[in-house]
Amino acid sequence: MEKGTYRVKSGLAEMLKGGVIMDVTTAEQARIAEDAGAVAVMALERVPADIRAQGGVARMADPSKVREILKTVSIPVMAKARIGHFVEAQVLQALEVDYIDESEVLTPADPEFHINKWAFTVPFVCGARDLGEACRRIAEGAAMIRTKGEPGTGNVVEAVRHMRRVNQQLRAVLDAPEEELMAIGKELGAPYSILLAIRDAGRLPVVNFAAGGIATPADAAMMMQLGCDGIFVGSGIFKSSDPAGRARAIVQATTHYENAELVARVSENLGEAMPGIDIATIPEHEKMQIRGR
Amino acid sequence: MKVGVLALQGAVREHLRALEGVGVEACAVKSAARLVGLDGLVLPGGESTTMSLLAEGRLLEALRVLSSGGFPMFGTCAGMILLADEVEGREGPIVGGIDITVARNASGRQVDSFETLLDIEGLGPDVPAVFIRAPYVTRVGPDVRVLARHEGMAVMARQGRILVASFHPELTEDLRVHRAFVDMIRELRREGEPG
């Protein structure tokens, strides 16, 4: 009997496919998310929209909040650690969260290096803007990938950009003759071994979710049609006027993403979506997606 | 032979691949209409609360009719929770069909998830099995046959045409468990033939 194997780590992510993972800051929000059909919740101190608005250093959530959320719901509980902050990750593992998100939404703790995720029994999910970044995180031990998008904006454009880019680059890797692979790897900044794993699997070897700016059922269905495996919703639910209704609608739209009539029906009368931000108005250094390497 | 995989959420792709690997036609099922013409159905792993919320209305009704009518079904992990007649902490079954009681996530949190080799009746002593936040079978009815145990606990069982496992054979390359399910469907079809 063996715990913490890569198959066990990536296996949990496989079980979440086709589902919605929702950001929550309290046990009450976690309960609303579970009742709406979320496959997991993500515990954090403040949702991305508040971090963006309030500024300051964003850190791991208070362990007492995480414990409360763990006690409240029966679905998996994820929690965010700062990029490179391996002690926050150790703390979250000690709390027995089910997944750690080494996340650009929080203020990075290490300007150069990510956490060595192989050193942990608990699995990690990491953000990526392109295939090279996804492969580097997988090589560091991440068992699940998500697009970075631009968190806290309610604007899906960056998630679309990142998902399309990863898929374009995947096609190039899968179509290339063997002898071109090393040069492609060098250009992408992708470890050769992971490219071989991609060709072996015919796809990314781990699950790839969409995250960063998803605010409506149609946003979620579009990301699913673009080929992602599932959806993270950060600020989109609890910054909207009817969190429970919107959460249920996004779950339905994610499952039945090819059924436009159903997406239309669940999108009716949801009230105000979260206020959005045009990416062009965000100064380059304030973009969360540029954090990490 | 055509076998469906309930595709509301979860490890659908892996089951489709395993079924194709044992030589049957496999298809994803999201609605009651897609159940027509199938010879069997796999209920995959995933989150049972999410699946039970998504499988409301006509689909849930159709699944209940099938499971009580002797239609071959195989539930893994969350799928086993759906097929159990009793789920601890819940009023009534989700779909039901096999006389067992299950406790959700009883094996602990993700840090306690594990893989091991199981001794499965008729399949051999070395079948790889992945347990992820696995449910426990806390009661086994008199007509249920336990096919495998881990540390004394039932982890695979069959009653009539319903097969359940608390682990994930679909996350491994070993196809013996899926072959056993397909053999069960064949066996039942032969029994059903006249003369």
Tab-separated table of C-alpha atoms in Angstrom:
chain	number	residue	atom	x	y	z
A	1	MET	CA	0.000	0.000	0.000
A	2	GLU	CA	1.479	3.301	-1.114
A	3	LYS	CA	0.275	6.832	-0.381
A	4	GLY	CA	1.069	10.050	-2.210
A	5	THR	CA	2.055	8.410	-5.523
A	6	TYR	CA	1.773	10.527	-8.639
A	7	ARG	CA	-1.124	8.342	-9.816
A	8	VAL	CA	-2.990	8.996	-6.568
A	9	LYS	CA	-2.270	12.739	-6.855
A	10	SER	CA	-3.261	13.175	-10.503
A	11	GLY	CA	-6.119	10.691	-9.979
A	12	LEU	CA	-8.022	13.064	-7.689
A	13	ALA	CA	-7.837	15.740	-10.399
A	14	GLU	CA	-9.225	13.198	-12.899
A	15	MET	CA	-12.222	12.719	-10.589
A	16	LEU	CA	-12.921	16.482	-10.661
A	17	LYS	CA	-13.186	16.624	-14.473
A	18	GLY	CA	-16.308	18.232	-15.862
A	19	GLY	CA	-16.843	20.000	-12.556
A	20	VAL	CA	-16.600	23.482	-11.061
A	21	ILE	CA	-14.220	24.439	-8.241
A	22	MET	CA	-15.298	27.553	-6.359
A	23	ASP	CA	-13.308	30.087	-4.319
A	24	VAL	CA	-14.667	30.472	-0.776
A	25	THR	CA	-13.509	32.549	2.170
A	26	THR	CA	-15.882	31.221	4.851
A	27	ALA	CA	-17.565	27.973	5.891
A	28	GLU	CA	-20.937	29.464	4.947
A	29	GLN	CA	-19.755	30.142	1.386
A	30	ALA	CA	-18.331	26.609	1.242
A	31	ARG	CA	-21.753	25.223	2.152
A	32	ILE	CA	-23.420	27.304	-0.588
A	33	ALA	CA	-20.857	26.034	-3.114
A	34	GLU	CA	-21.353	22.380	-2.123
A	35	ASP	CA	-25.146	22.699	-2.249
A	36	ALA	CA	-24.863	24.208	-5.731
A	37	GLY	CA	-22.922	21.186	-6.999
A	38	ALA	CA	-19.277	22.322	-6.803
A	39	VAL	CA	-16.835	19.383	-7.089
A	40	ALA	CA	-14.425	21.117	-4.701
A	41	VAL	CA	-13.898	24.424	-2.938
A	42	MET	CA	-10.785	26.589	-2.811
A	43	ALA	CA	-10.150	28.171	0.586
A	44	LEU	CA	-8.488	31.580	0.571
A	45	GLU	CA	-8.337	34.740	2.653
A	46	ARG	CA	-9.829	37.118	0.104
A	47	VAL	CA	-11.217	36.488	-3.370
A	48	PRO	CA	-9.004	37.811	-6.211
A	49	ALA	CA	-11.252	40.832	-6.911
A	50	ASP	CA	-10.779	42.008	-3.291
A	51	ILE	CA	-7.032	41.350	-3.371
A	52	ARG	CA	-6.852	43.425	-6.554
A	53	ALA	CA	-8.930	46.248	-5.059
A	54	GLN	CA	-7.364	46.310	-1.585
A	55	GLY	CA	-3.754	45.617	-2.485
A	56	GLY	CA	-1.212	44.646	0.169
A	57	VAL	CA	0.412	41.248	0.581
A	58	ALA	CA	-1.997	38.364	-0.001
A	59	ARG	CA	-1.134	35.224	1.973
A	60	MET	CA	-2.409	31.740	2.765
A	61	ALA	CA	-5.777	31.726	4.597
A	62	ASP	CA	-5.951	31.615	8.393
A	63	PRO	CA	-5.667	27.917	9.416
A	64	SER	CA	-8.759	28.253	11.629
A	65	LYS	CA	-10.786	29.259	8.536
A	66	VAL	CA	-9.361	26.319	6.595
A	67	ARG	CA	-10.233	23.911	9.429
A	68	GLU	CA	-13.768	25.281	9.592
A	69	ILE	CA	-14.235	24.769	5.865
A	70	LEU	CA	-12.765	21.239	6.088
A	71	LYS	CA	-15.304	20.425	8.791
A	72	THR	CA	-18.246	21.939	6.934
A	73	VAL	CA	-18.181	20.230	3.519
A	74	SER	CA	-17.692	16.649	2.338
A	75	ILE	CA	-16.316	17.593	-1.104
A	76	PRO	CA	-12.522	18.081	-1.498
A	77	VAL	CA	-11.054	21.268	-0.036
A	78	MET	CA	-8.201	23.013	-1.820
A	79	ALA	CA	-6.244	25.956	-0.440
A	80	LYS	CA	-3.850	28.489	-1.907
A	81	ALA	CA	-0.189	28.928	-0.971
A	82	ARG	CA	2.088	31.683	-2.245
A	83	ILE	CA	4.417	30.824	-5.138
A	84	GLY	CA	7.608	29.414	-3.630
A	85	HIS	CA	6.295	29.465	-0.041
A	86	PHE	CA	7.004	25.862	0.846
A	87	VAL	CA	6.225	26.388	4.535
A	88	GLU	CA	2.708	27.632	3.785
A	89	ALA	CA	2.417	24.426	1.764
A	90	GLN	CA	3.718	22.369	4.691
A	91	VAL	CA	1.131	24.017	6.942
A	92	LEU	CA	-1.677	23.301	4.470
A	93	GLN	CA	-0.539	19.676	4.203
A	94	ALA	CA	-0.526	19.434	8.009
A	95	LEU	CA	-4.132	20.740	7.980
A	96	GLU	CA	-4.915	17.880	5.546
A	97	VAL	CA	-6.312	19.949	2.709
A	98	ASP	CA	-6.931	17.789	-0.364
A	99	TYR	CA	-5.061	19.930	-2.922
A	100	ILE	CA	-2.738	22.946	-2.751
A	101	ASP	CA	-2.892	25.688	-5.373
A	102	GLU	CA	0.535	27.318	-5.666
A	103	SER	CA	-1.095	30.469	-6.882
A	104	GLU	CA	-0.195	33.741	-8.589
A	105	VAL	CA	-3.323	35.221	-6.984
A	106	LEU	CA	-1.342	35.482	-3.746
A	107	THR	CA	1.801	37.619	-3.493
A	108	PRO	CA	4.810	35.477	-4.510
A	109	ALA	CA	7.149	34.543	-1.643
A	110	ASP	CA	10.062	33.574	-3.877
A	111	PRO	CA	10.984	35.781	-6.840
A	112	GLU	CA	12.663	32.951	-8.735
A	113	PHE	CA	11.675	29.479	-7.651
A	114	HIS	CA	8.507	27.472	-7.269
A	115	ILE	CA	7.881	24.883	-4.568
A	116	ASN	CA	9.439	21.434	-5.062
A	117	LYS	CA	6.110	19.669	-5.152
A	118	TRP	CA	7.640	16.176	-5.218
A	119	ALA	CA	8.486	16.644	-1.533
A	120	PHE	CA	4.783	16.549	-0.575
A	121	THR	CA	2.138	13.833	-0.137
A	122	VAL	CA	-0.642	16.317	-0.906
A	123	PRO	CA	-1.080	17.092	-4.627
A	124	PHE	CA	-0.575	20.538	-6.212
A	125	VAL	CA	-2.314	22.486	-8.953
A	126	CYS	CA	-0.437	25.340	-10.667
A	127	GLY	CA	-1.312	28.042	-13.200
A	128	ALA	CA	0.136	28.260	-16.706
A	129	ARG	CA	-0.089	30.719	-19.590
A	130	ASP	CA	1.500	28.424	-22.151
A	131	LEU	CA	2.671	24.853	-22.607
A	132	GLY	CA	6.237	25.555	-21.478
A	133	GLU	CA	5.009	26.887	-18.138
A	134	ALA	CA	2.618	23.932	-17.749
A	135	CYS	CA	5.465	21.471	-18.451
A	136	ARG	CA	7.817	23.191	-15.982
A	137	ARG	CA	5.202	22.953	-13.234
A	138	ILE	CA	4.509	19.289	-14.058
A	139	ALA	CA	8.265	18.595	-13.919
A	140	GLU	CA	8.293	20.208	-10.447
A	141	GLY	CA	5.580	17.759	-9.391
A	142	ALA	CA	2.267	19.529	-10.105
A	143	ALA	CA	-0.482	16.918	-10.662
A	144	MET	CA	-3.001	19.331	-12.171
A	145	ILE	CA	-2.733	22.456	-14.333
A	146	ARG	CA	-5.057	25.404	-14.836
A	147	THR	CA	-4.856	28.465	-17.037
A	148	LYS	CA	-3.859	31.606	-15.192
A	149	GLY	CA	-6.209	33.918	-17.015
A	150	GLU	CA	-6.324	37.282	-15.260
A	151	PRO	CA	-7.833	36.650	-11.806
A	152	GLY	CA	-10.358	38.980	-10.201
A	153	THR	CA	-11.324	40.726	-13.422
A	154	GLY	CA	-14.533	38.930	-14.409
A	155	ASN	CA	-13.005	39.085	-17.890
A	156	VAL	CA	-12.531	35.744	-19.627
A	157	VAL	CA	-10.233	37.006	-22.398
A	158	GLU	CA	-6.935	36.003	-20.780
A	159	ALA	CA	-8.178	32.500	-19.881
A	160	VAL	CA	-9.168	32.083	-23.532
A	161	ARG	CA	-5.762	33.314	-24.667
A	162	HIS	CA	-3.959	30.869	-22.365
A	163	MET	CA	-6.152	27.874	-23.215
A	164	ARG	CA	-5.828	28.450	-26.960
A	165	ARG	CA	-2.074	28.910	-26.679
A	166	VAL	CA	-1.609	25.687	-24.696
A	167	ASN	CA	-3.743	23.769	-27.200
A	168	GLN	CA	-1.921	25.235	-30.226
A	169	GLN	CA	1.417	24.315	-28.698
A	170	LEU	CA	0.162	20.837	-27.793
A	171	ARG	CA	-0.845	20.242	-31.405
A	172	ALA	CA	2.617	21.333	-32.555
A	173	VAL	CA	4.292	18.937	-30.102
A	174	LEU	CA	2.032	16.051	-31.116
A	175	ASP	CA	2.491	16.636	-34.861
A	176	ALA	CA	6.261	17.211	-34.900
A	177	PRO	CA	8.657	14.554	-36.158
A	178	GLU	CA	10.719	13.061	-33.331
A	179	GLU	CA	13.944	14.864	-34.289
A	180	GLU	CA	12.336	18.301	-33.892
A	181	LEU	CA	11.212	17.677	-30.331
A	182	MET	CA	14.346	18.843	-28.524
A	183	ALA	CA	14.368	22.185	-30.376
A	184	ILE	CA	10.645	22.662	-29.656
A	185	GLY	CA	11.334	21.949	-25.999
A	186	LYS	CA	14.103	24.530	-25.921
A	187	GLU	CA	11.881	27.151	-27.514
A	188	LEU	CA	8.943	26.460	-25.177
A	189	GLY	CA	11.134	26.159	-22.101
A	190	ALA	CA	9.619	22.717	-21.607
A	191	PRO	CA	11.548	19.766	-20.157
A	192	TYR	CA	12.122	17.086	-22.811
A	193	SER	CA	10.825	14.301	-20.542
A	194	ILE	CA	7.434	15.995	-20.209
A	195	LEU	CA	7.173	16.434	-23.982
A	196	LEU	CA	7.761	12.686	-24.338
A	197	ALA	CA	5.001	12.082	-21.775
A	198	ILE	CA	2.669	14.326	-23.821
A	199	ARG	CA	3.374	12.354	-26.995
A	200	ASP	CA	2.892	9.106	-25.110
A	201	ALA	CA	-0.506	10.219	-23.752
A	202	GLY	CA	-1.569	12.084	-26.902
A	203	ARG	CA	-2.493	14.989	-24.617
A	204	LEU	CA	-1.270	16.866	-21.559
A	205	PRO	CA	-0.447	14.101	-19.046
A	206	VAL	CA	-2.497	15.817	-16.320
A	207	VAL	CA	-5.894	17.486	-16.149
A	208	ASN	CA	-6.067	21.111	-17.357
A	209	PHE	CA	-8.805	23.368	-15.946
A	210	ALA	CA	-9.716	26.922	-16.957
A	211	ALA	CA	-9.312	29.713	-14.404
A	212	GLY	CA	-9.017	33.475	-14.175
A	213	GLY	CA	-11.940	35.683	-15.178
A	214	ILE	CA	-14.805	33.200	-15.604
A	215	ALA	CA	-18.000	34.975	-14.476
A	216	THR	CA	-20.986	33.573	-16.391
A	217	PRO	CA	-22.437	30.183	-17.411
A	218	ALA	CA	-21.589	31.034	-21.040
A	219	ASP	CA	-17.958	31.768	-20.063
A	220	ALA	CA	-17.736	28.321	-18.454
A	221	ALA	CA	-19.346	26.554	-21.432
A	222	MET	CA	-17.016	28.350	-23.848
A	223	MET	CA	-13.925	27.258	-21.911
A	224	MET	CA	-15.239	23.663	-21.932
A	225	GLN	CA	-15.809	23.837	-25.693
A	226	LEU	CA	-12.260	25.110	-26.088
A	227	GLY	CA	-11.152	21.814	-24.575
A	228	CYS	CA	-10.483	22.392	-20.899
A	229	ASP	CA	-11.305	19.634	-18.396
A	230	GLY	CA	-13.194	21.731	-15.841
A	231	ILE	CA	-13.642	25.198	-14.372
A	232	PHE	CA	-12.344	27.287	-11.481
A	233	VAL	CA	-14.495	30.257	-10.522
A	234	GLY	CA	-12.831	32.749	-8.222
A	235	SER	CA	-14.567	36.041	-7.591
A	236	GLY	CA	-17.308	35.318	-10.157
A	237	ILE	CA	-19.699	33.679	-7.719
A	238	PHE	CA	-19.471	35.482	-4.395
A	239	LYS	CA	-19.001	38.910	-6.017
A	240	SER	CA	-22.257	38.492	-7.960
A	241	SER	CA	-25.726	39.509	-6.740
A	242	ASP	CA	-27.062	35.916	-6.400
A	243	PRO	CA	-24.167	33.576	-5.512
A	244	ALA	CA	-26.224	30.380	-5.033
A	245	GLY	CA	-28.186	30.830	-8.258
A	246	ARG	CA	-25.115	31.742	-10.283
A	247	ALA	CA	-23.138	28.835	-8.807
A	248	ARG	CA	-25.866	26.337	-9.790
A	249	ALA	CA	-26.094	27.835	-13.273
A	250	ILE	CA	-22.323	27.619	-13.859
A	251	VAL	CA	-22.322	23.974	-12.696
A	252	GLN	CA	-25.122	23.116	-15.133
A	253	ALA	CA	-23.455	24.987	-18.006
A	254	THR	CA	-20.156	23.200	-17.349
A	255	THR	CA	-21.771	19.751	-17.510
A	256	HIS	CA	-23.996	20.478	-20.508
A	257	TYR	CA	-21.578	22.820	-22.274
A	258	GLU	CA	-22.646	21.690	-25.746
A	259	ASN	CA	-26.333	22.294	-25.076
A	260	ALA	CA	-26.939	25.973	-25.932
A	261	GLU	CA	-30.631	25.781	-25.047
A	262	LEU	CA	-29.761	24.643	-21.552
A	263	VAL	CA	-27.044	27.304	-21.185
A	264	ALA	CA	-29.647	29.881	-22.273
A	265	ARG	CA	-32.176	28.615	-19.739
A	266	VAL	CA	-29.786	28.596	-16.773
A	267	SER	CA	-28.464	32.046	-17.694
A	268	GLU	CA	-31.894	33.680	-17.329
A	269	ASN	CA	-32.492	36.151	-14.499
A	270	LEU	CA	-29.237	35.560	-12.671
A	271	GLY	CA	-28.999	39.198	-11.652
A	272	GLU	CA	-25.798	41.202	-11.806
A	273	ALA	CA	-22.560	39.424	-12.680
A	274	MET	CA	-19.462	40.661	-10.860
A	275	PRO	CA	-18.267	44.056	-12.130
A	276	GLY	CA	-15.652	43.439	-14.824
A	277	ILE	CA	-12.335	45.057	-15.673
A	278	ASP	CA	-10.925	45.723	-19.148
A	279	ILE	CA	-7.483	44.060	-19.202
A	280	ALA	CA	-6.064	47.022	-21.200
A	281	THR	CA	-6.631	49.298	-18.176
A	282	ILE	CA	-4.471	47.136	-15.868
A	283	PRO	CA	-0.836	48.293	-15.737
A	284	GLU	CA	1.553	45.494	-16.728
A	285	HIS	CA	3.122	45.227	-13.240
A	286	GLU	CA	-0.320	44.780	-11.648
A	287	LYS	CA	-1.177	41.732	-13.723
A	288	MET	CA	-1.238	38.614	-11.568
A	289	GLN	CA	-0.542	36.305	-14.508
A	290	ILE	CA	3.055	37.510	-14.865
A	291	ARG	CA	3.918	36.136	-11.418
A	292	GLY	CA	5.955	32.924	-11.420
A	293	ARG	CA	8.179	31.648	-14.202
B	1	MET	CA	-22.041	-4.828	-27.507
B	2	LYS	CA	-22.463	-1.182	-26.502
B	3	VAL	CA	-21.730	0.050	-22.972
B	4	GLY	CA	-22.407	3.582	-21.754
B	5	VAL	CA	-20.513	5.669	-19.203
B	6	LEU	CA	-22.564	8.147	-17.182
B	7	ALA	CA	-20.892	11.419	-18.163
B	8	LEU	CA	-22.230	14.062	-15.801
B	9	GLN	CA	-18.814	14.552	-14.249
B	10	GLY	CA	-15.696	12.596	-13.261
B	11	ALA	CA	-13.441	9.916	-14.757
B	12	VAL	CA	-15.472	9.380	-17.918
B	13	ARG	CA	-12.593	9.349	-20.424
B	14	GLU	CA	-10.708	6.637	-18.515
B	15	HIS	CA	-13.690	4.279	-18.445
B	16	LEU	CA	-14.390	4.841	-22.152
B	17	ARG	CA	-10.783	3.977	-22.936
B	18	ALA	CA	-10.836	0.858	-20.726
B	19	LEU	CA	-14.101	-0.375	-22.293
B	20	GLU	CA	-12.720	0.137	-25.787
B	21	GLY	CA	-9.620	-1.694	-24.576
B	22	VAL	CA	-11.686	-4.804	-23.875
B	23	GLY	CA	-13.279	-4.615	-27.299
B	24	VAL	CA	-16.719	-3.116	-26.772
B	25	GLU	CA	-18.282	0.030	-28.198
B	26	ALA	CA	-18.359	2.709	-25.489
B	27	CYS	CA	-20.275	5.988	-25.355
B	28	ALA	CA	-20.759	8.885	-22.950
B	29	VAL	CA	-24.262	9.321	-21.514
B	30	LYS	CA	-25.508	12.709	-20.277
B	31	SER	CA	-29.254	12.305	-20.697
B	32	ALA	CA	-31.999	9.665	-20.375
B	33	ALA	CA	-32.377	9.557	-24.169
B	34	ARG	CA	-28.797	8.306	-24.554
B	35	LEU	CA	-29.520	5.217	-22.415
B	36	VAL	CA	-31.531	3.634	-25.233
B	37	GLY	CA	-29.808	0.729	-26.982
B	38	LEU	CA	-27.141	0.126	-24.344
B	39	ASP	CA	-26.206	-3.308	-22.984
B	40	GLY	CA	-24.672	-1.979	-19.781
B	41	LEU	CA	-23.719	1.221	-17.965
B	42	VAL	CA	-20.680	2.334	-15.969
B	43	LEU	CA	-21.159	4.922	-13.231
B	44	PRO	CA	-17.694	6.478	-12.863
B	45	GLY	CA	-15.776	8.039	-10.036
B	46	GLY	CA	-16.223	11.728	-9.386
B	47	GLU	CA	-18.004	13.694	-6.693
B	48	SER	CA	-21.167	11.873	-5.652
B	49	THR	CA	-22.881	15.005	-4.287
B	50	THR	CA	-22.298	16.826	-7.586
B	51	MET	CA	-23.516	13.853	-9.629
B	52	SER	CA	-26.625	13.410	-7.498
B	53	LEU	CA	-27.509	17.089	-8.010
B	54	LEU	CA	-26.875	16.879	-11.759
B	55	ALA	CA	-28.746	13.583	-12.230
B	56	GLU	CA	-32.102	15.054	-11.268
B	57	GLY	CA	-35.433	14.470	-12.958
B	58	ARG	CA	-35.785	12.143	-15.933
B	59	LEU	CA	-32.230	10.829	-15.935
B	60	LEU	CA	-32.332	9.852	-12.275
B	61	GLU	CA	-35.731	8.204	-12.772
B	62	ALA	CA	-34.422	6.252	-15.779
B	63	LEU	CA	-31.361	5.093	-13.819
B	64	ARG	CA	-33.587	3.858	-10.992
B	65	VAL	CA	-35.804	1.946	-13.403
B	66	LEU	CA	-32.736	0.310	-14.997
B	67	SER	CA	-31.015	-0.651	-11.746
B	68	SER	CA	-34.172	-2.177	-10.267
B	69	GLY	CA	-34.959	-3.967	-13.543
B	70	GLY	CA	-31.784	-6.028	-13.736
B	71	PHE	CA	-29.866	-3.868	-16.205
B	72	PRO	CA	-26.082	-4.487	-15.897
B	73	MET	CA	-24.383	-1.606	-14.081
B	74	PHE	CA	-20.895	-1.095	-12.702
B	75	GLY	CA	-20.214	1.703	-10.205
B	76	THR	CA	-16.713	2.775	-9.164
B	77	CYS	CA	-16.134	4.976	-6.102
B	78	ALA	CA	-18.767	7.733	-6.471
B	79	GLY	CA	-20.604	5.342	-8.816
B	80	MET	CA	-20.738	2.821	-5.974
B	81	ILE	CA	-22.272	5.491	-3.724
B	82	LEU	CA	-24.921	6.146	-6.389
B	83	LEU	CA	-25.806	2.427	-6.598
B	84	ALA	CA	-25.805	1.681	-2.849
B	85	ASP	CA	-29.226	1.112	-1.279
B	86	GLU	CA	-28.100	3.067	1.778
B	87	VAL	CA	-25.701	6.019	2.137
B	88	GLU	CA	-24.753	7.038	5.671
B	89	GLY	CA	-26.005	10.504	6.566
B	90	ARG	CA	-28.464	10.584	3.692
B	91	GLU	CA	-32.186	9.917	3.508
B	92	GLY	CA	-32.729	7.150	0.914
B	93	PRO	CA	-30.500	5.969	-1.943
B	94	ILE	CA	-29.389	8.177	-4.859
B	95	VAL	CA	-30.071	5.510	-7.495
B	96	GLY	CA	-29.827	2.306	-5.459
B	97	GLY	CA	-29.743	-1.292	-6.655
B	98	ILE	CA	-27.285	-3.144	-4.425
B	99	ASP	CA	-28.032	-4.042	-0.813
B	100	ILE	CA	-25.060	-2.360	0.875
B	101	THR	CA	-24.509	0.636	3.117
B	102	VAL	CA	-21.642	2.999	2.270
B	103	ALA	CA	-19.933	5.775	4.184
B	104	ARG	CA	-18.606	8.572	1.968
B	105	ASN	CA	-14.905	9.591	2.196
B	106	ALA	CA	-14.550	7.175	5.105
B	107	SER	CA	-10.956	6.368	4.262
B	108	GLY	CA	-9.914	9.915	5.130
B	109	ARG	CA	-8.692	12.914	3.195
B	110	GLN	CA	-6.543	12.984	0.062
B	111	VAL	CA	-3.274	12.536	2.003
B	112	ASP	CA	-4.637	9.083	2.964
B	113	SER	CA	-5.465	8.079	-0.634
B	114	PHE	CA	-3.365	5.116	-1.787
B	115	GLU	CA	-2.747	2.437	-4.369
B	116	THR	CA	-2.315	-1.265	-3.727
B	117	LEU	CA	-2.708	-4.733	-5.228
B	118	LEU	CA	-5.983	-6.553	-4.536
B	119	ASP	CA	-6.878	-10.225	-4.488
B	120	ILE	CA	-10.114	-10.255	-6.489
B	121	GLU	CA	-12.234	-13.412	-6.759
B	122	GLY	CA	-11.817	-14.905	-10.214
B	123	LEU	CA	-9.329	-12.258	-11.360
B	124	GLY	CA	-6.161	-13.001	-9.405
B	125	PRO	CA	-4.163	-11.893	-6.392
B	126	ASP	CA	-2.418	-8.925	-8.005
B	127	VAL	CA	-4.987	-6.548	-9.479
B	128	PRO	CA	-3.784	-2.920	-9.187
B	129	ALA	CA	-6.311	-0.648	-7.489
B	130	VAL	CA	-6.255	3.090	-6.796
B	131	PHE	CA	-8.262	4.343	-3.800
B	132	ILE	CA	-8.981	8.092	-3.837
B	133	ARG	CA	-10.883	9.528	-0.868
B	134	ALA	CA	-12.623	6.184	-1.089
B	135	PRO	CA	-16.007	5.296	0.392
B	136	TYR	CA	-16.243	2.346	2.799
B	137	VAL	CA	-18.820	-0.422	2.624
B	138	THR	CA	-20.092	-0.568	6.210
B	139	ARG	CA	-22.835	-3.184	5.697
B	140	VAL	CA	-23.242	-6.009	3.190
B	141	GLY	CA	-26.691	-7.521	2.617
B	142	PRO	CA	-27.235	-11.330	2.596
B	143	ASP	CA	-27.590	-11.579	-1.201
B	144	VAL	CA	-24.464	-9.581	-1.939
B	145	ARG	CA	-21.287	-11.442	-2.871
B	146	VAL	CA	-18.061	-9.749	-1.720
B	147	LEU	CA	-15.411	-10.161	-4.455
B	148	ALA	CA	-12.481	-8.370	-2.818
B	149	ARG	CA	-11.436	-7.004	0.543
B	150	HIS	CA	-8.772	-4.593	1.717
B	151	GLU	CA	-7.753	-4.814	5.376
B	152	GLY	CA	-10.930	-6.800	6.054
B	153	MET	CA	-13.217	-4.207	4.459
B	154	ALA	CA	-15.327	-5.096	1.396
B	155	VAL	CA	-14.061	-3.066	-1.573
B	156	MET	CA	-15.713	-4.906	-4.484
B	157	ALA	CA	-19.078	-6.652	-4.537
B	158	ARG	CA	-21.820	-7.955	-6.782
B	159	GLN	CA	-25.527	-8.534	-6.434
B	160	GLY	CA	-27.433	-9.776	-9.479
B	161	ARG	CA	-26.364	-7.572	-12.339
B	162	ILE	CA	-24.930	-4.773	-10.242
B	163	LEU	CA	-21.174	-4.650	-9.717
B	164	VAL	CA	-19.513	-2.072	-7.444
B	165	ALA	CA	-15.944	-1.168	-6.453
B	166	SER	CA	-14.757	1.471	-4.016
B	167	PHE	CA	-11.501	1.851	-5.991
B	168	HIS	CA	-10.582	2.996	-9.512
B	169	PRO	CA	-9.596	0.231	-11.944
B	170	GLU	CA	-9.899	2.823	-14.729
B	171	LEU	CA	-6.829	4.724	-13.499
B	172	THR	CA	-4.592	1.709	-14.193
B	173	GLU	CA	-3.576	-0.033	-17.415
B	174	ASP	CA	-4.946	-3.360	-16.117
B	175	LEU	CA	-8.217	-4.235	-17.871
B	176	ARG	CA	-9.232	-7.319	-15.881
B	177	VAL	CA	-11.986	-5.595	-13.893
B	178	HIS	CA	-13.590	-4.066	-16.995
B	179	ARG	CA	-13.298	-7.423	-18.771
B	180	ALA	CA	-15.100	-9.039	-15.819
B	181	PHE	CA	-17.964	-6.525	-16.152
B	182	VAL	CA	-18.241	-7.136	-19.895
B	183	ASP	CA	-18.140	-10.919	-19.299
B	184	MET	CA	-20.987	-10.476	-16.805
B	185	ILE	CA	-23.057	-8.705	-19.476
B	186	ARG	CA	-22.313	-11.510	-21.993
B	187	GLU	CA	-23.169	-14.184	-19.471
B	188	LEU	CA	-26.526	-12.538	-18.786
B	189	ARG	CA	-27.272	-12.159	-22.471
B	190	ARG	CA	-26.657	-15.891	-22.986
B	191	GLU	CA	-28.952	-16.710	-20.077
B	192	GLY	CA	-31.579	-14.507	-21.661
B	193	GLU	CA	-31.493	-16.336	-24.987
B	194	PRO	CA	-34.401	-18.689	-25.625
B	195	GLY	CA	-33.847	-22.458	-25.605
